Each structure stands twice: as structure tokens, then as C-alpha cells.
Coordinates of C-alpha atoms in Angstrom, one line a residue:
X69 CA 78.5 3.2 -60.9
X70 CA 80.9 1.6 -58.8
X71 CA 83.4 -0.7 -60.9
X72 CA 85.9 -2.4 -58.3
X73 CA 86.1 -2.5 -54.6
X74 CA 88.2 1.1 -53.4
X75 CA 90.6 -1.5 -51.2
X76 CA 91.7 -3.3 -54.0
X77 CA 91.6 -0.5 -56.1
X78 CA 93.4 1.1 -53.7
X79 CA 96.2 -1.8 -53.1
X80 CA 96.7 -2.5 -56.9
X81 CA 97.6 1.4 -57.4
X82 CA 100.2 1.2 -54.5
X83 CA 101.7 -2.0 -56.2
X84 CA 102.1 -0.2 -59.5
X85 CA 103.7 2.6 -57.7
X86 CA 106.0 0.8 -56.1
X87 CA 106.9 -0.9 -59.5
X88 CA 106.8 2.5 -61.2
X89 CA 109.1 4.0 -58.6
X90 CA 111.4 0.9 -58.8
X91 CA 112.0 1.1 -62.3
X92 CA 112.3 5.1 -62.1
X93 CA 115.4 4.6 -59.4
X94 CA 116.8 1.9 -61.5
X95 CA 117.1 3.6 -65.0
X96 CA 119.7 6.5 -65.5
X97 CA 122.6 7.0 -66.8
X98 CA 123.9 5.1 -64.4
X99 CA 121.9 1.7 -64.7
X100 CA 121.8 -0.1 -60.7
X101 CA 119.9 -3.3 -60.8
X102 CA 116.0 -3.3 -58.7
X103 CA 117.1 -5.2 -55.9
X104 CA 120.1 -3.3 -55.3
X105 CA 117.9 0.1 -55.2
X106 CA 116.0 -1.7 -52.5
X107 CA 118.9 -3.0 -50.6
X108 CA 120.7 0.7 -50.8
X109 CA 117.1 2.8 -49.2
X110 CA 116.7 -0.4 -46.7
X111 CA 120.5 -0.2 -45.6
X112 CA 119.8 4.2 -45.5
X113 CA 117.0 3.6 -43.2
X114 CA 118.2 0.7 -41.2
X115 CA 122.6 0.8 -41.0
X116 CA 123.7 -2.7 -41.2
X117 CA 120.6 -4.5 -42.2
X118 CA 122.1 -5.9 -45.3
X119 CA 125.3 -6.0 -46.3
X120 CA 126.9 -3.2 -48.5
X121 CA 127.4 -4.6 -52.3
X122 CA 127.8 -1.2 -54.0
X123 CA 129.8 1.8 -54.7
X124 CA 129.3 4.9 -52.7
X125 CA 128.6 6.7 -55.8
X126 CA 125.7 4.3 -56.1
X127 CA 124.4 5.0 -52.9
X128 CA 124.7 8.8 -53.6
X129 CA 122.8 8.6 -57.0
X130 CA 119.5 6.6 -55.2
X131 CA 119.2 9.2 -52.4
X132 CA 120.7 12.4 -53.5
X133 CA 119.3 11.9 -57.4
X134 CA 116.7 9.6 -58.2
X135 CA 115.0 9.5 -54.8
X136 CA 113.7 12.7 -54.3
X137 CA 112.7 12.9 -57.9
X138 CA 110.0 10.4 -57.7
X139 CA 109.6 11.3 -54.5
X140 CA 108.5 14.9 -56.1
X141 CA 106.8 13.2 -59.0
X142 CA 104.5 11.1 -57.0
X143 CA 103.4 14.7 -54.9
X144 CA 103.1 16.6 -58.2
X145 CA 101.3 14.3 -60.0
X146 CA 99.1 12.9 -57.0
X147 CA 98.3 17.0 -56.2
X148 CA 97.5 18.0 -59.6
X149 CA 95.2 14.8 -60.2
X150 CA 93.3 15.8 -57.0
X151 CA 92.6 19.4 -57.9
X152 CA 91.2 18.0 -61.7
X153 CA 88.7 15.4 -59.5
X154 CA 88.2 18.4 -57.5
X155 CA 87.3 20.6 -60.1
X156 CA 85.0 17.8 -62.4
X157 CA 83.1 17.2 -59.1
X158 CA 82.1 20.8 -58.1
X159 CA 81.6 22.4 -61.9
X160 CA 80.2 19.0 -62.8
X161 CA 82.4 19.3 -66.4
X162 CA 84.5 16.2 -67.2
X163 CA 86.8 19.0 -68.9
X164 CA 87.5 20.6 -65.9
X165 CA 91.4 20.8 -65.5
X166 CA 94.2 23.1 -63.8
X167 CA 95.8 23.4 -67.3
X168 CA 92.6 23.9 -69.2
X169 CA 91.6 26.8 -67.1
X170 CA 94.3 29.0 -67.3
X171 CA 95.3 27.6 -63.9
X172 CA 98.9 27.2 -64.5
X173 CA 99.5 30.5 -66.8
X174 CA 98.4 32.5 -64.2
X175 CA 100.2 30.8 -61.7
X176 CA 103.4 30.8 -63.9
X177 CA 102.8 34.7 -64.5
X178 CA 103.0 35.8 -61.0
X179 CA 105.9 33.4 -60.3
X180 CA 107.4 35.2 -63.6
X181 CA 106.6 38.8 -61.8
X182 CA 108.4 37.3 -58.5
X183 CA 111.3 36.5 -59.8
X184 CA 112.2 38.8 -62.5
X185 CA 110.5 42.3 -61.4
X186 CA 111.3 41.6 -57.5
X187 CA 107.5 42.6 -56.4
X188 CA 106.8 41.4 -53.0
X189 CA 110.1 38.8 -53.1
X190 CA 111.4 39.0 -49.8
X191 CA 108.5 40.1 -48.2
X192 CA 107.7 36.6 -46.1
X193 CA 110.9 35.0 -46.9
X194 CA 110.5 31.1 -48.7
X195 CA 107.1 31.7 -48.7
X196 CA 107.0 34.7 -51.2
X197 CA 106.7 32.1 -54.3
X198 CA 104.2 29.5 -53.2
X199 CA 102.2 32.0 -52.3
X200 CA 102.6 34.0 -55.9
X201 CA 102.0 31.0 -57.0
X202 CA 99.2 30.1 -55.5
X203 CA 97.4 33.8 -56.1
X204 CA 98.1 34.0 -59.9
X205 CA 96.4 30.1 -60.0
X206 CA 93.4 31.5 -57.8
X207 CA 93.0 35.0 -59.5
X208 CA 93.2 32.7 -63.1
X209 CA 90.9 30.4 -62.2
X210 CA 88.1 33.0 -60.8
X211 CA 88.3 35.2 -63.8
X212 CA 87.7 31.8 -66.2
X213 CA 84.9 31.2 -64.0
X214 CA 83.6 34.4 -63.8
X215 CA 83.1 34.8 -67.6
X216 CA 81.9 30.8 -68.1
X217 CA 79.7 31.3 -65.3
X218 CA 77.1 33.2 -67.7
X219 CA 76.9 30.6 -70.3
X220 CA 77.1 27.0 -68.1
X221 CA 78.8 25.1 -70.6
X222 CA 81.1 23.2 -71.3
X223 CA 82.5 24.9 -74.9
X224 CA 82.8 28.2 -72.5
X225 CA 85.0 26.6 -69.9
X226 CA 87.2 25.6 -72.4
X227 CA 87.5 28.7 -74.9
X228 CA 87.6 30.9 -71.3
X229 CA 90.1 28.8 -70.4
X230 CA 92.1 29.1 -73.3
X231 CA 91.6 32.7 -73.2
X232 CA 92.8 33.5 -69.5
X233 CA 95.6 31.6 -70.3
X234 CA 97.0 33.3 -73.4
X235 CA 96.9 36.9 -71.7
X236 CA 99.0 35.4 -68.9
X237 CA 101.1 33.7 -71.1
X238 CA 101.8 36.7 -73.0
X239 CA 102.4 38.4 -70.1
X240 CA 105.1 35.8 -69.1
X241 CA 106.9 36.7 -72.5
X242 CA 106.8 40.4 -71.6
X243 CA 108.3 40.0 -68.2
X244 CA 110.9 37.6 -70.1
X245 CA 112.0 39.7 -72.8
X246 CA 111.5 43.1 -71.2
X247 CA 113.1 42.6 -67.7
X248 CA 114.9 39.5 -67.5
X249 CA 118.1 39.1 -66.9
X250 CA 120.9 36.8 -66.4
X251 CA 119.4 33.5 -66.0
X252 CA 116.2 35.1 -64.6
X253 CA 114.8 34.3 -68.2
X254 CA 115.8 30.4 -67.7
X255 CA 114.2 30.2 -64.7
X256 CA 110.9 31.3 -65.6
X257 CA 111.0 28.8 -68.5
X258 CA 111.4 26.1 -66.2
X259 CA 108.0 27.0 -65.1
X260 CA 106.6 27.0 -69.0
X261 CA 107.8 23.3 -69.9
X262 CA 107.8 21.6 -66.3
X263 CA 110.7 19.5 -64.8
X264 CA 111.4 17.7 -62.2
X265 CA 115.4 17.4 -62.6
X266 CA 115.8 20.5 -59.8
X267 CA 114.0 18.1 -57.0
X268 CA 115.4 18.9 -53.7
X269 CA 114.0 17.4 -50.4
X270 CA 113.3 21.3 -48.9
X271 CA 111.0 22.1 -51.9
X272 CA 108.8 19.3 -50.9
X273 CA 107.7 20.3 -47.9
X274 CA 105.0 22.9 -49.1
X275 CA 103.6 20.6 -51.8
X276 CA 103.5 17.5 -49.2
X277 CA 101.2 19.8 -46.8
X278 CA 99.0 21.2 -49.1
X279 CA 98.3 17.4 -50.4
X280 CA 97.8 15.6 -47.4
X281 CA 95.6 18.7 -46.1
X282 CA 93.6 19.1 -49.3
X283 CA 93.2 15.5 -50.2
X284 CA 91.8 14.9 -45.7
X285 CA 89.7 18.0 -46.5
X286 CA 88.0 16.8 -49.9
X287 CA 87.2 13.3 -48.1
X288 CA 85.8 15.2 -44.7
X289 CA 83.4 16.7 -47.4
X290 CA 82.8 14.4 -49.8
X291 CA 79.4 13.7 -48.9
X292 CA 78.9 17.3 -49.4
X293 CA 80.4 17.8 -52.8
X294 CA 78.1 14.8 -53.9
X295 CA 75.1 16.6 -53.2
X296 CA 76.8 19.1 -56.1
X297 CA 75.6 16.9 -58.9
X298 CA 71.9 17.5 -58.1
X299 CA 72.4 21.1 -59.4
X300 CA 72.3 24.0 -56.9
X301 CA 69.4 24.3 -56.0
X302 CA 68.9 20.5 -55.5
X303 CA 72.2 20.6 -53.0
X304 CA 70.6 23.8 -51.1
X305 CA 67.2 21.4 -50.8
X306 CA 69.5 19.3 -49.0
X307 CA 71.6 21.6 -46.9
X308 CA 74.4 22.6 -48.3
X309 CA 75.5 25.8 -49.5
X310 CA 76.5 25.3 -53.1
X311 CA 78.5 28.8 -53.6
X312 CA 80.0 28.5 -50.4
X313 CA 80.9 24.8 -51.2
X314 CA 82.1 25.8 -54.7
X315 CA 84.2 28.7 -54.1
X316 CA 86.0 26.4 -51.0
X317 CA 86.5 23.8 -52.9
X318 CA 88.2 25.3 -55.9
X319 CA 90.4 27.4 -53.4
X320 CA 91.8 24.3 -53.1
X321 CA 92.2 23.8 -56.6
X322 CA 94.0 26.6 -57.1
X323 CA 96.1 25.9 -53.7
X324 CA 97.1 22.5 -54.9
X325 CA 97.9 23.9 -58.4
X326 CA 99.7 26.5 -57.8
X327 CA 102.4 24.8 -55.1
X328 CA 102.6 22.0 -57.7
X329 CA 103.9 24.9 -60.5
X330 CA 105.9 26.0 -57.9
X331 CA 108.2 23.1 -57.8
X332 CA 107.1 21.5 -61.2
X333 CA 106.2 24.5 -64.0
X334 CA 103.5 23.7 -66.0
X335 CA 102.4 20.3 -66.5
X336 CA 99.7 20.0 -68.1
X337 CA 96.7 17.7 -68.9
X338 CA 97.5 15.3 -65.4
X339 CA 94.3 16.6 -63.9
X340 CA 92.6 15.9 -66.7
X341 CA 93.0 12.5 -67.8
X342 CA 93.8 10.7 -64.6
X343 CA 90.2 11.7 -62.7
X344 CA 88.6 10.2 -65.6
X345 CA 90.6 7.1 -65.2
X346 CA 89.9 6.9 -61.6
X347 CA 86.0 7.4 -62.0
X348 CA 86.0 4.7 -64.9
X349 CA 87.7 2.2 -61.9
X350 CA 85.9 3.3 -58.8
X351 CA 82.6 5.6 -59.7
X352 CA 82.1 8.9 -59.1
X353 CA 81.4 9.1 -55.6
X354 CA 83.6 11.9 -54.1
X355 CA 85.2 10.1 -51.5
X356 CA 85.7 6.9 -53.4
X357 CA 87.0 9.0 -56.8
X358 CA 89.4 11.6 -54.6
X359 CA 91.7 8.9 -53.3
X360 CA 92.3 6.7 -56.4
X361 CA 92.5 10.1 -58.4
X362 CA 95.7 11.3 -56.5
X363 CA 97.3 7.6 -56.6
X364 CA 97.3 7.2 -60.0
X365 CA 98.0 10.7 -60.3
X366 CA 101.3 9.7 -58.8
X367 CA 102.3 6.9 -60.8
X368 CA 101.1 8.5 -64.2
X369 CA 103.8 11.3 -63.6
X370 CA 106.6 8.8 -62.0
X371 CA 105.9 7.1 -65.8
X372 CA 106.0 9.9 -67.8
X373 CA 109.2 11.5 -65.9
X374 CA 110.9 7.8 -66.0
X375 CA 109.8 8.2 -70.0
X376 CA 111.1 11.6 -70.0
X377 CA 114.5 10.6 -69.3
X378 CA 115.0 7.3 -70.7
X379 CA 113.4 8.0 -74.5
X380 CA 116.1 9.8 -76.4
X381 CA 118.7 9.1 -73.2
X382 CA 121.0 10.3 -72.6
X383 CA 119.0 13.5 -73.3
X384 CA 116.2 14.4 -71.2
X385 CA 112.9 16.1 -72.8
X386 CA 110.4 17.8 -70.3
X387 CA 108.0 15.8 -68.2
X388 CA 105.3 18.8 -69.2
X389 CA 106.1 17.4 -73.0
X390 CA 105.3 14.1 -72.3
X391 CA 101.9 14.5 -70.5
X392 CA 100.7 17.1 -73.1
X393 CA 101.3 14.7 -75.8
X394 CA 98.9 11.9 -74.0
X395 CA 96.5 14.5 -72.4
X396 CA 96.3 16.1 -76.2
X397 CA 95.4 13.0 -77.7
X398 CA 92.5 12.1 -74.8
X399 CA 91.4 15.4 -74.7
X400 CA 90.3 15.5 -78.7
X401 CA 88.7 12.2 -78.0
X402 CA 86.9 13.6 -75.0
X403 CA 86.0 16.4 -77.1
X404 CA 85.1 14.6 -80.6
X405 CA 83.1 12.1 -77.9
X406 CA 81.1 15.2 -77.3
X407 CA 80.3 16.0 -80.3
X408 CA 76.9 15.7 -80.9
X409 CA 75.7 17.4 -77.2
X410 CA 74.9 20.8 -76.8
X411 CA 77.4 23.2 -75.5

């Protein structure tokens, strides 16, 4: 059921972004007031449009610092959000989440293997970890699949999951303890409590894409992943393929996920909890639901990274610790909501 117009929806998000975003470049250890944030990012963009009130370090901080992690933030969180509403739509589970289904540990493994073991690194250049990446999230998420896919429900999502994602953690801690060295073993921890403190503006260029492509693709077929929720054979009644659809669509998934670990680690419980909030404000209608997901999917982790750093300042804790503790909490309440429904 629809709940609010998508425009306003739409324009409200985008407000709070911008508020999130302006309190994200604001904080720091170096506090710089809002409007002077503003003033430095309108005077980069347009030389001479207002006049120059700061300290170059200032200026250095916004662009070279702050920008680019929120920048990053808003891409991670929008992606991951997208591939949860992605993944609720075409297994019709409200549990449904990159994290969940061992999406990230698999993702995270074959980074691990990249980087430590050398296999394949090299081979196509910058490429050779997105695309680890984005095969250790694929082959994760078709082997949860493959072993749900016998029982339908919900309870064997989950525990497969949970189960896909141990093995590939565990064979993270292998490759750390048995191979790595140097600060090979730090690096692949990055990817096990996801941060956002290494954003650069080259690593966004892979994880932009794959949004904007993903996120035009899911509202081209929207229509089409609609028809999903009428079961399979109810879609084929009405002319779409519902394997074809399905294995497409969480491609995708896996696509979006695993560039998002690339850059990010493992963040969890984003693609959970945001999709739901989206489909509480604007229905469930695919092409409705998509758009709103990935917005608030980008403020939600602008938030929690501006959290993050600002909590215990001036230490930083990991943006991944901060959306597991909230996606924890709504997932046992999603669960315990569940409770009395067959699994």
C-alpha cells in the first residue's frame, strides 16, 4: 500500500541528505562551521564566487578529507540498500540481505585470496579486485540459494546464510594467519569491520557505475519484478520468465555488493533494514520501493559514519560496528515479529 507521494518522498530524503552530509563535513577533529563548508565546495566549484574566509588547511580538510568520505558513504550505503530491495523483491523474504546471505564473506574471502595468495592479482590490472570481489559475492550467494532453494523458507535462508558465511569467514582466518604478511593481514581486516576513512575519489568510480547502472536497470524492469510476488508460476502466466528474472536480478545483487566490499569491507545489516523503511514510506511497488531504498540507503550510512567518528572522538570505531548494532536490534524484532508463522 502506498503511504506518501514518491516526489515528496523523494525530495524530503534529498533534504535529509543534504543535512546529513552537512553535518558529516562539519564535525571532525577539526570543527568548520556549516556555512563555511558550503562557501569552501561553492568557491571549489566556482573560483571567486564568494569571498575566501578560511585557512587553506580548511579548504584541504572539506575536499581532500571529509568530501570524498561522504561522497563514498552515500554510494556504499545507497548500493547496498538497493541490492537488499533487490533481493526482498525477487525471493519475496523480508530477511533477504547481502550480509545475511553470506554475500559479504564470500566476497571478503576472495578479496582475502587476492591480496594475500597473489592468485589472478595482476591479471586485468585495477580490475583484478572488484572483480574478486564481485565473484566470491556471486558464488556466496548461489550456493545459499542453492541449498534454501529446497526448503522455500524463510528459517533456511537465514541459517544457509549463516552457514555460507562461516566457511568463508574461516577461510578468511586461514589465508590471514597462514600466508599473510606484512600488513597484508591489516588489509584484509579492513574488509572484516568496514571503513570508510581510506575514501579516495579513484575508488569511486567502479561503485558509482555499478549504482547508477543497477539502480536504471531495476527501474527498466520493475514492472517485471512485480509480477514476482504472484509466485512463479503466476509471473510465467503473465510473461515473464521467473528463473531467468531471478538469477538476473540477483547478479546484480551480488555486483552491487561485492564493489561495495571492495571499497567499504563488510558492512552489514544496511540492506536490511533500510528496504524495510523505504516500503513502510512508499509501498512495495518495485519501481516506487528501488529509488527511496538507495536514498535513504545513503543517508543511513552518511549517519552512522558521522556517528562512527564523532562518539568516542577523537577515536574512530568502524562504520560496519555501528550498522550491526542497529541492524542486530531490528533484525531480532523482525524475527521475534515472526514468530508465530511457519518457517
Amino acid at each position: 500500500m502506498t503511504r506518501f507521494p514518491l516526489g515528496l518522498t523523494l525530495l524530503l530524503g534529498f533534504l535529509t541528505l543534504l543535512g546529513a552530509a552537512s553535518l558529516a563535513l562539519s564535525f571532525g577533529s577539526v570543527a568548520v562551521p556549516v556555512g563555511q563548508v558550503w562557501r569552501i565546495l561553492l568557491h571549489w566549484a566556482a573560483p571567486g564566487l564568494v569571498e575566501v574566509d578560511w585557512t587553506p588547511v580548511r579548504a584541504t580538510i572539506i575536499r581532500e578529507s571529509r568530501l570524498p568520505r561522504v561522497v563514498l558513504a552515500v554510494l556504499v550505503g545507497a548500493a547496498l540498500a538497493l541490492a537488499g530491495a533487490v533481493a526482498q523483491v525477487v525471493t519475496r523474504n523480508p530477511l533477504a540481505d547481502p550480509y545475511l546471505l553470506g554475500v559479504n564473506s564470500g566476497a571478503g574471502f576472495f578479496v582475502a585470496v587476492v591480496l594475500v595468495l597473489g592468485i589472478g592479482a595482476g591479471v586485468l590490472g585495477a580490475a583484478t579486485v572488484p572483480i574478486a570481489a564481485f565473484l566470491g559475492a556471486l558464488v556466496a550467494l548461489l550456493l545459499v540459494l542453492t541449498v534454501a532453494g529446497r526448503f522455500g523458507s524463510v528459517t533456511a535462508l537465514v541459517l544457509g546464510g549463516l552457514g555460507v558465511a562461516q566457511i568463508f569467514g574461516a577461510g578468511i582466518l586461514m589465508v590471514i594467519f597462514l600466508a599473510a604478511k606484512g600488513d597484508q593481514a591489516k588489509q584484509v581486516l579492513f574488509w572484516l569491520s568496514g571503513g570508510l576513512g581510506d575514501a579516495r575519489w579513484e575508488s569511486m568510480v567502479v561503485p558509482g557505475v555499478v549504482l547508477v547502472l543497477a539502480l536504471a536497470a531495476g527501474m527498466a524492469v520493475g514492472r517485471w519484478l512485480n509480477l514476482l510476488s504472484a509466485g512463479d508460476d503466476g509471473a510465467a502466466a503473465l510473461g515473464v520468465d521467473p528463473k531467468k528474472l531471478r538469477l538476473l536480478a540477483l547478479i546484480g545483487v551480488a555486483l552491487l555488493a561485492g564493489t561495495s566490499v571492495t571499497v567499504a569491507g563488510g558492512i552489514a545489516f544496511v540492506g536490511l533494514i533500510i528496504p524495510q523503511a523505504a516500503a513502510f514510506l512508499v509501498g512495495a511497488d518495485a519501481r516506487r520501493l528501488l529509488p527511496v531504498a538507495a536514498l535513504l540507503g545513503g543517508v543511513f550510512l552518511v549517519a552512522a559514519d558521522l556517528l562512527a567518528r564523532v562518539v568516542i572522538a577523537p577515536l574512530e570505531i568502524p562504520v560496519g560496528a555501528v550498522t550491526s548494532s542497529v541492524g542486530g536490534v531490528v533484525f531480532l524484532v523482525m524475527l521475534y515479529r515472526r514468530r508465530g508463522r511457519a518457517a
